[in-house]
PDB file of C-alpha atoms in Angstrom:
ATOM      1  CA  ASP L  11       0.000   0.000   0.000  1.00 54.00           C
ATOM      2  CA  ALA L  12       1.240   3.473  -0.865  1.00 57.00           C
ATOM      3  CA  LYS L  13       2.270   5.405   2.239  1.00 87.00           C
ATOM      4  CA  THR L  14       2.268   9.038   3.224  1.00 93.00           C
ATOM      5  CA  THR L  15       4.529  11.053   5.524  1.00 94.00           C
ATOM      6  CA  GLN L  16       3.238  13.975   7.554  1.00 96.00           C
ATOM      7  CA  PRO L  17       4.677  16.049  10.408  1.00 97.00           C
ATOM      8  CA  ASN L  18       3.439  14.880  13.792  1.00 96.00           C
ATOM      9  CA  SER L  19       2.194  18.300  14.834  1.00 97.00           C
ATOM     10  CA  MET L  20       1.823  21.896  13.716  1.00 97.00           C
ATOM     11  CA  GLU L  21       0.714  25.109  15.333  1.00 97.00           C
ATOM     12  CA  SER L  22      -1.153  28.018  13.853  1.00 96.00           C
ATOM     13  CA  ASN L  23      -2.615  31.311  14.978  1.00 96.00           C
ATOM     14  CA  GLU L  24      -6.304  31.950  14.599  1.00 96.00           C
ATOM     15  CA  GLU L  25      -7.323  33.653  11.336  1.00 96.00           C
ATOM     16  CA  GLU L  26      -3.983  32.919   9.680  1.00 96.00           C
ATOM     17  CA  PRO L  27      -3.487  30.495   6.767  1.00 96.00           C
ATOM     18  CA  VAL L  28      -2.217  27.006   7.498  1.00 97.00           C
ATOM     19  CA  HIS L  29      -0.275  24.812   5.075  1.00 98.00           C
ATOM     20  CA  LEU L  30      -0.255  21.137   6.016  1.00 98.00           C
ATOM     21  CA  PRO L  31       2.303  19.150   3.994  1.00 97.00           C
ATOM     22  CA  CYS L  32       2.206  15.517   2.931  1.00 97.00           C
ATOM     23  CA  ASN L  33       4.811  13.454   1.109  1.00 96.00           C
ATOM     24  CA  HIS L  34       3.751  10.445  -0.946  1.00 94.00           C
ATOM     25  CA  SER L  35       6.718   9.553  -3.107  1.00 93.00           C
ATOM     26  CA  THR L  36       5.426   6.046  -3.935  1.00 90.00           C
ATOM     27  CA  ILE L  37       2.067   7.229  -5.245  1.00 91.00           C
ATOM     28  CA  SER L  38       0.810   5.349  -8.286  1.00 88.00           C
ATOM     29  CA  GLY L  39      -0.614   7.035 -11.357  1.00 87.00           C
ATOM     30  CA  THR L  40      -4.221   6.292 -10.431  1.00 86.00           C
ATOM     31  CA  ASP L  41      -4.151   6.960  -6.681  1.00 88.00           C
ATOM     32  CA  TYR L  42      -6.365   9.741  -5.408  1.00 89.00           C
ATOM     33  CA  ILE L  43      -5.036  12.009  -2.640  1.00 92.00           C
ATOM     34  CA  HIS L  44      -7.557  12.373   0.151  1.00 93.00           C
ATOM     35  CA  TRP L  45      -7.538  14.514   3.254  1.00 95.00           C
ATOM     36  CA  TYR L  46      -9.623  13.772   6.298  1.00 96.00           C
ATOM     37  CA  ARG L  47      -9.638  15.393   9.694  1.00 97.00           C
ATOM     38  CA  GLN L  48     -10.692  14.101  13.077  1.00 96.00           C
ATOM     39  CA  LEU L  49     -11.880  16.479  15.737  1.00 94.00           C
ATOM     40  CA  PRO L  50     -11.624  15.338  19.359  1.00 89.00           C
ATOM     41  CA  SER L  51     -14.169  12.651  20.267  1.00 86.00           C
ATOM     42  CA  GLN L  52     -15.547  12.430  16.721  1.00 91.00           C
ATOM     43  CA  GLY L  53     -15.156  10.174  13.703  1.00 94.00           C
ATOM     44  CA  PRO L  54     -12.989  11.342  10.798  1.00 94.00           C
ATOM     45  CA  GLU L  55     -14.505  13.921   8.458  1.00 94.00           C
ATOM     46  CA  TYR L  56     -13.835  14.138   4.725  1.00 92.00           C
ATOM     47  CA  VAL L  57     -12.109  17.398   3.799  1.00 95.00           C
ATOM     48  CA  ILE L  58     -11.035  17.275   0.169  1.00 94.00           C
ATOM     49  CA  HIS L  59      -9.530  15.027  -2.469  1.00 91.00           C
ATOM     50  CA  GLY L  60      -7.747  15.354  -5.792  1.00 91.00           C
ATOM     51  CA  LEU L  61      -5.947  13.445  -8.503  1.00 91.00           C
ATOM     52  CA  THR L  62      -3.689  15.779 -10.459  1.00 92.00           C
ATOM     53  CA  SER L  63      -5.056  19.305 -10.467  1.00 90.00           C
ATOM     54  CA  ASN L  64      -5.362  21.660  -7.518  1.00 92.00           C
ATOM     55  CA  VAL L  65      -8.786  21.578  -5.904  1.00 92.00           C
ATOM     56  CA  ASN L  66     -10.834  24.034  -3.888  1.00 93.00           C
ATOM     57  CA  ASN L  67     -13.947  23.561  -1.806  1.00 90.00           C
ATOM     58  CA  ARG L  68     -15.667  25.407   0.999  1.00 90.00           C
ATOM     59  CA  MET L  69     -13.444  23.831   3.624  1.00 90.00           C
ATOM     60  CA  ALA L  70      -9.967  23.989   2.115  1.00 95.00           C
ATOM     61  CA  SER L  71      -7.711  23.938  -0.921  1.00 97.00           C
ATOM     62  CA  LEU L  72      -5.501  21.094  -2.061  1.00 97.00           C
ATOM     63  CA  ALA L  73      -2.297  21.873  -3.907  1.00 97.00           C
ATOM     64  CA  ILE L  74      -0.734  18.885  -5.673  1.00 96.00           C
ATOM     65  CA  ALA L  75       2.865  18.933  -6.867  1.00 96.00           C
ATOM     66  CA  GLU L  76       3.413  18.456 -10.567  1.00 95.00           C
ATOM     67  CA  ASP L  77       5.131  15.079  -9.993  1.00 95.00           C
ATOM     68  CA  ARG L  78       2.349  14.150  -7.515  1.00 95.00           C
ATOM     69  CA  LYS L  79       4.912  13.072  -4.922  1.00 95.00           C
ATOM     70  CA  SER L  80       3.696  15.642  -2.439  1.00 96.00           C
ATOM     71  CA  SER L  81       0.638  17.713  -1.667  1.00 97.00           C
ATOM     72  CA  THR L  82      -0.391  20.494   0.676  1.00 97.00           C
ATOM     73  CA  LEU L  83      -3.706  21.058   2.383  1.00 98.00           C
ATOM     74  CA  ILE L  84      -4.387  24.752   2.780  1.00 97.00           C
ATOM     75  CA  LEU L  85      -6.768  26.190   5.345  1.00 97.00           C
ATOM     76  CA  HIS L  86      -7.135  29.806   4.316  1.00 95.00           C
ATOM     77  CA  ARG L  87      -8.112  31.205   7.711  1.00 95.00           C
ATOM     78  CA  ALA L  88      -7.687  28.878  10.656  1.00 96.00           C
ATOM     79  CA  THR L  89     -10.323  28.959  13.360  1.00 96.00           C
ATOM     80  CA  LEU L  90     -10.322  27.314  16.761  1.00 96.00           C
ATOM     81  CA  ARG L  91     -12.730  24.716  15.365  1.00 94.00           C
ATOM     82  CA  ASP L  92     -10.060  23.622  12.879  1.00 96.00           C
ATOM     83  CA  ALA L  93      -7.957  22.149  15.694  1.00 97.00           C
ATOM     84  CA  ALA L  94      -7.880  18.455  14.802  1.00 97.00           C
ATOM     85  CA  VAL L  95      -5.732  15.613  13.514  1.00 97.00           C
ATOM     86  CA  TYR L  96      -5.390  15.883   9.737  1.00 98.00           C
ATOM     87  CA  TYR L  97      -4.798  12.726   7.730  1.00 97.00           C
ATOM     88  CA  CYS L  98      -3.381  12.576   4.211  1.00 95.00           C
ATOM     89  CA  ILE L  99      -4.400   9.297   2.545  1.00 92.00           C
ATOM     90  CA  LEU L 100      -3.852   7.689  -0.838  1.00 90.00           C
ATOM     91  CA  SER L 101      -6.758   5.724  -2.238  1.00 83.00           C
ATOM     92  CA  ALA L 102      -6.979   3.609  -5.357  1.00 76.00           C
ATOM     93  CA  PRO L 103     -10.016   4.076  -7.582  1.00 68.00           C
ATOM     94  CA  SER L 104     -12.769   1.504  -7.314  1.00 63.00           C
ATOM     95  CA  ASN L 105     -13.875  -0.575 -10.274  1.00 60.00           C
ATOM     96  CA  TYR L 106     -17.092   1.425 -10.233  1.00 55.00           C
ATOM     97  CA  GLY L 107     -15.585   4.823 -10.978  1.00 49.00           C
ATOM     98  CA  GLY L 108     -15.364   6.295  -7.516  1.00 50.00           C
ATOM     99  CA  SER L 109     -12.543   6.126  -5.021  1.00 51.00           C
ATOM    100  CA  GLN L 110     -12.216   2.876  -3.174  1.00 57.00           C
ATOM    101  CA  GLY L 111     -12.777   2.578   0.537  1.00 64.00           C
ATOM    102  CA  ASN L 112     -10.055   0.750   2.400  1.00 74.00           C
ATOM    103  CA  LEU L 113      -8.438   3.968   3.541  1.00 84.00           C
ATOM    104  CA  ILE L 114      -4.960   3.510   5.004  1.00 85.00           C
ATOM    105  CA  PHE L 115      -4.604   6.064   7.785  1.00 89.00           C
ATOM    106  CA  GLY L 116      -1.248   7.045   9.249  1.00 88.00           C
ATOM    107  CA  LYS L 117      -0.880   8.999  12.463  1.00 89.00           C
ATOM    108  CA  GLY L 118      -1.661  12.314  10.790  1.00 95.00           C
ATOM    109  CA  THR L 119      -0.722  15.849  11.795  1.00 97.00           C
ATOM    110  CA  LYS L 120      -2.160  17.253  14.976  1.00 97.00           C
ATOM    111  CA  LEU L 121      -3.008  20.891  14.300  1.00 98.00           C
ATOM    112  CA  SER L 122      -3.252  23.269  17.236  1.00 97.00           C
ATOM    113  CA  VAL L 123      -4.796  26.704  16.728  1.00 97.00           C
ATOM    114  CA  LYS L 124      -3.937  29.509  19.124  1.00 96.00           C
ATOM    115  CA  PRO L 125      -6.356  32.379  19.725  1.00 93.00           C
TER     116      PRO L 125
ATOM    117  CA  GLU I   5     -30.344  13.661   4.873  1.00 56.00           C
ATOM    118  CA  THR I   6     -29.481  11.344   7.774  1.00 69.00           C
ATOM    119  CA  GLY I   7     -25.817  10.810   8.586  1.00 88.00           C
ATOM    120  CA  VAL I   8     -24.092   7.636   9.715  1.00 94.00           C
ATOM    121  CA  THR I   9     -25.251   6.437  13.104  1.00 95.00           C
ATOM    122  CA  GLN I  10     -23.737   3.786  15.352  1.00 97.00           C
ATOM    123  CA  SER I  11     -24.897   1.932  18.416  1.00 96.00           C
ATOM    124  CA  PRO I  12     -24.134   1.571  21.196  1.00 97.00           C
ATOM    125  CA  THR I  13     -21.915   4.565  21.962  1.00 96.00           C
ATOM    126  CA  HIS I  14     -20.023   2.763  24.714  1.00 96.00           C
ATOM    127  CA  LEU I  15     -19.691  -0.883  25.658  1.00 96.00           C
ATOM    128  CA  ILE I  16     -17.794  -2.828  28.307  1.00 98.00           C
ATOM    129  CA  LYS I  17     -17.104  -6.539  27.870  1.00 98.00           C
ATOM    130  CA  THR I  18     -14.839  -9.092  29.449  1.00 98.00           C
ATOM    131  CA  ARG I  19     -12.157 -11.141  27.754  1.00 98.00           C
ATOM    132  CA  GLY I  20     -13.550 -14.103  25.829  1.00 98.00           C
ATOM    133  CA  GLN I  21     -16.994 -12.628  25.309  1.00 98.00           C
ATOM    134  CA  GLN I  22     -18.577 -11.767  21.970  1.00 98.00           C
ATOM    135  CA  VAL I  23     -19.824  -8.352  20.862  1.00 98.00           C
ATOM    136  CA  THR I  24     -22.025  -6.968  18.079  1.00 98.00           C
ATOM    137  CA  LEU I  25     -21.795  -3.361  16.967  1.00 98.00           C
ATOM    138  CA  ARG I  26     -24.354  -1.742  14.660  1.00 98.00           C
ATOM    139  CA  CYS I  27     -24.224   0.906  11.976  1.00 97.00           C
ATOM    140  CA  SER I  28     -26.805   2.682   9.834  1.00 95.00           C
ATOM    141  CA  SER I  29     -25.449   4.077   6.579  1.00 91.00           C
ATOM    142  CA  GLN I  30     -25.995   7.562   5.287  1.00 86.00           C
ATOM    143  CA  SER I  31     -29.003   7.796   2.997  1.00 82.00           C
ATOM    144  CA  GLY I  32     -28.113   6.862  -0.591  1.00 81.00           C
ATOM    145  CA  HIS I  33     -24.903   5.012   0.303  1.00 86.00           C
ATOM    146  CA  ASN I  34     -24.568   1.341  -0.593  1.00 86.00           C
ATOM    147  CA  THR I  35     -21.136   0.566   0.817  1.00 89.00           C
ATOM    148  CA  VAL I  36     -20.062   0.315   4.427  1.00 91.00           C
ATOM    149  CA  SER I  37     -16.591  -0.004   5.920  1.00 92.00           C
ATOM    150  CA  TRP I  38     -15.465  -0.693   9.460  1.00 96.00           C
ATOM    151  CA  TYR I  39     -12.343   0.658  11.121  1.00 96.00           C
ATOM    152  CA  GLN I  40     -10.649   0.101  14.476  1.00 97.00           C
ATOM    153  CA  GLN I  41      -8.941   3.045  16.140  1.00 96.00           C
ATOM    154  CA  ALA I  42      -6.685   2.402  19.123  1.00 95.00           C
ATOM    155  CA  LEU I  43      -5.889   5.291  21.416  1.00 92.00           C
ATOM    156  CA  GLY I  44      -3.454   7.724  19.826  1.00 89.00           C
ATOM    157  CA  GLN I  45      -3.440   5.918  16.476  1.00 91.00           C
ATOM    158  CA  GLY I  46      -5.126   6.465  13.139  1.00 92.00           C
ATOM    159  CA  PRO I  47      -8.058   4.240  12.189  1.00 93.00           C
ATOM    160  CA  GLN I  48      -7.187   0.794  10.805  1.00 93.00           C
ATOM    161  CA  PHE I  49      -9.329  -0.722   8.053  1.00 92.00           C
ATOM    162  CA  ILE I  50     -11.109  -3.931   9.091  1.00 95.00           C
ATOM    163  CA  PHE I  51     -13.334  -4.693   6.082  1.00 92.00           C
ATOM    164  CA  GLN I  52     -15.812  -3.273   3.605  1.00 90.00           C
ATOM    165  CA  TYR I  53     -19.223  -4.554   2.502  1.00 90.00           C
ATOM    166  CA  TYR I  54     -20.973  -3.925  -0.787  1.00 86.00           C
ATOM    167  CA  ARG I  55     -24.213  -5.597  -1.858  1.00 85.00           C
ATOM    168  CA  GLU I  56     -24.187  -7.660   1.331  1.00 89.00           C
ATOM    169  CA  GLU I  57     -20.826  -9.246   0.531  1.00 89.00           C
ATOM    170  CA  GLU I  58     -17.356  -8.595   1.850  1.00 89.00           C
ATOM    171  CA  ASN I  59     -15.515  -6.394  -0.648  1.00 85.00           C
ATOM    172  CA  GLY I  60     -12.057  -6.148   0.885  1.00 86.00           C
ATOM    173  CA  ARG I  61     -10.454  -6.901   4.223  1.00 90.00           C
ATOM    174  CA  GLY I  62      -7.598  -5.528   6.240  1.00 90.00           C
ATOM    175  CA  ASN I  63      -5.173  -7.423   8.437  1.00 92.00           C
ATOM    176  CA  PHE I  64      -7.682  -8.644  11.021  1.00 96.00           C
ATOM    177  CA  PRO I  65      -8.283 -12.253  12.134  1.00 96.00           C
ATOM    178  CA  PRO I  66     -11.447 -14.208  11.214  1.00 96.00           C
ATOM    179  CA  ARG I  67     -12.964 -13.600  14.648  1.00 98.00           C
ATOM    180  CA  PHE I  68     -13.806 -10.162  13.237  1.00 98.00           C
ATOM    181  CA  SER I  69     -16.797 -10.686  10.980  1.00 96.00           C
ATOM    182  CA  GLY I  70     -19.535  -8.569   9.526  1.00 96.00           C
ATOM    183  CA  LEU I  71     -22.893  -8.392   7.848  1.00 95.00           C
ATOM    184  CA  GLN I  72     -24.582  -5.919   5.562  1.00 94.00           C
ATOM    185  CA  PHE I  73     -28.358  -5.934   5.290  1.00 92.00           C
ATOM    186  CA  PRO I  74     -30.597  -5.110   2.291  1.00 90.00           C
ATOM    187  CA  ASN I  75     -31.185  -1.609   3.702  1.00 87.00           C
ATOM    188  CA  TYR I  76     -27.364  -1.171   3.722  1.00 86.00           C
ATOM    189  CA  SER I  77     -27.107  -1.119   7.508  1.00 92.00           C
ATOM    190  CA  SER I  78     -24.325  -3.245   8.929  1.00 95.00           C
ATOM    191  CA  GLU I  79     -23.050  -5.174  11.913  1.00 97.00           C
ATOM    192  CA  LEU I  80     -19.539  -5.848  13.143  1.00 98.00           C
ATOM    193  CA  ASN I  81     -19.146  -8.983  15.248  1.00 98.00           C
ATOM    194  CA  VAL I  82     -16.076  -9.784  17.292  1.00 98.00           C
ATOM    195  CA  ASN I  83     -15.729 -13.195  18.930  1.00 97.00           C
ATOM    196  CA  ALA I  84     -13.404 -14.282  21.719  1.00 98.00           C
ATOM    197  CA  LEU I  85     -12.626 -10.727  22.767  1.00 98.00           C
ATOM    198  CA  GLU I  86      -9.053  -9.904  23.752  1.00 98.00           C
ATOM    199  CA  LEU I  87      -7.780  -7.006  25.819  1.00 97.00           C
ATOM    200  CA  ASP I  88      -6.198  -5.476  22.695  1.00 97.00           C
ATOM    201  CA  ASP I  89      -9.625  -5.241  21.079  1.00 98.00           C
ATOM    202  CA  SER I  90     -10.314  -2.247  23.301  1.00 97.00           C
ATOM    203  CA  ALA I  91     -10.668   0.616  20.836  1.00 97.00           C
ATOM    204  CA  LEU I  92     -13.001   3.000  19.068  1.00 97.00           C
ATOM    205  CA  TYR I  93     -14.825   1.190  16.275  1.00 98.00           C
ATOM    206  CA  LEU I  94     -15.819   3.414  13.392  1.00 97.00           C
ATOM    207  CA  CYS I  95     -18.302   2.742  10.649  1.00 96.00           C
ATOM    208  CA  ALA I  96     -18.126   4.649   7.366  1.00 93.00           C
ATOM    209  CA  SER I  97     -20.534   4.630   4.456  1.00 91.00           C
ATOM    210  CA  SER I  98     -19.898   5.597   0.883  1.00 86.00           C
ATOM    211  CA  SER I  99     -21.012   5.122  -2.661  1.00 78.00           C
ATOM    212  CA  LEU I 100     -18.679   3.215  -4.955  1.00 66.00           C
ATOM    213  CA  THR I 101     -19.399   5.723  -7.711  1.00 66.00           C
ATOM    214  CA  GLY I 102     -18.657   8.671  -5.461  1.00 65.00           C
ATOM    215  CA  THR I 103     -15.706   9.800  -3.422  1.00 67.00           C
ATOM    216  CA  GLY I 104     -15.161  10.209   0.246  1.00 80.00           C
ATOM    217  CA  GLU I 105     -16.281   8.135   3.166  1.00 87.00           C
ATOM    218  CA  TYR I 106     -18.696   9.447   5.768  1.00 91.00           C
ATOM    219  CA  PHE I 107     -17.900   8.302   9.270  1.00 94.00           C
ATOM    220  CA  GLY I 108     -20.134   7.755  12.235  1.00 95.00           C
ATOM    221  CA  PRO I 109     -19.190   8.867  15.756  1.00 95.00           C
ATOM    222  CA  GLY I 110     -17.947   5.411  16.698  1.00 96.00           C
ATOM    223  CA  THR I 111     -18.521   2.858  19.429  1.00 97.00           C
ATOM    224  CA  ARG I 112     -16.035   2.849  22.285  1.00 97.00           C
ATOM    225  CA  LEU I 113     -15.382  -0.787  23.286  1.00 98.00           C
ATOM    226  CA  THR I 114     -13.557  -1.592  26.502  1.00 97.00           C
ATOM    227  CA  VAL I 115     -12.476  -5.173  27.150  1.00 98.00           C
ATOM    228  CA  LEU I 116     -11.603  -6.013  30.755  1.00 97.00           C
TER     229      LEU I 116
END
């Protein structure tokens, strides 16, 4: 299974942008890059995903390197509610067109947000 | 739209017992996956069900088994409980033609 490498922890100030890095040098050509986050005492929450191009949604932006060996999750203005563990995950596509389940979680990056 | 729900929220069992955990999928989702999350670790994939059949399995022994019902709800059964089975058990539903898994809040299992 393709693996990802993330820093164990990061700190940010409230209302400032946060860039969460992820290395995935063994990514295959068809692997999607997913980001999930887990707030304290909750199940993981889908944040964003991408394949090759940068992606934006209401929660965050995903910047994918041209060689796809790394990516960065960008929170444009961190809030206290963004304090969570952020997981970068590679996922192979399913035979049905979507991304497969079987997510391989690492330990993620614990993001702390200071007021 | 109803999200993923799990029951019970907490459970205490003793070593050697059997346990059944339940999950209701998000409306419109036909696939369910189960994960085990030990304290301080990321979730570990147990297995996935699609159309009531197992559609992939992680590195878990056969005493971990599951069921998916026609309404796409699911059960996780664990036999011969061991102390190391103490964990948060997460259910996630998805659509195989979509992307992203939607997780429930989990069931906290404690084995004494």
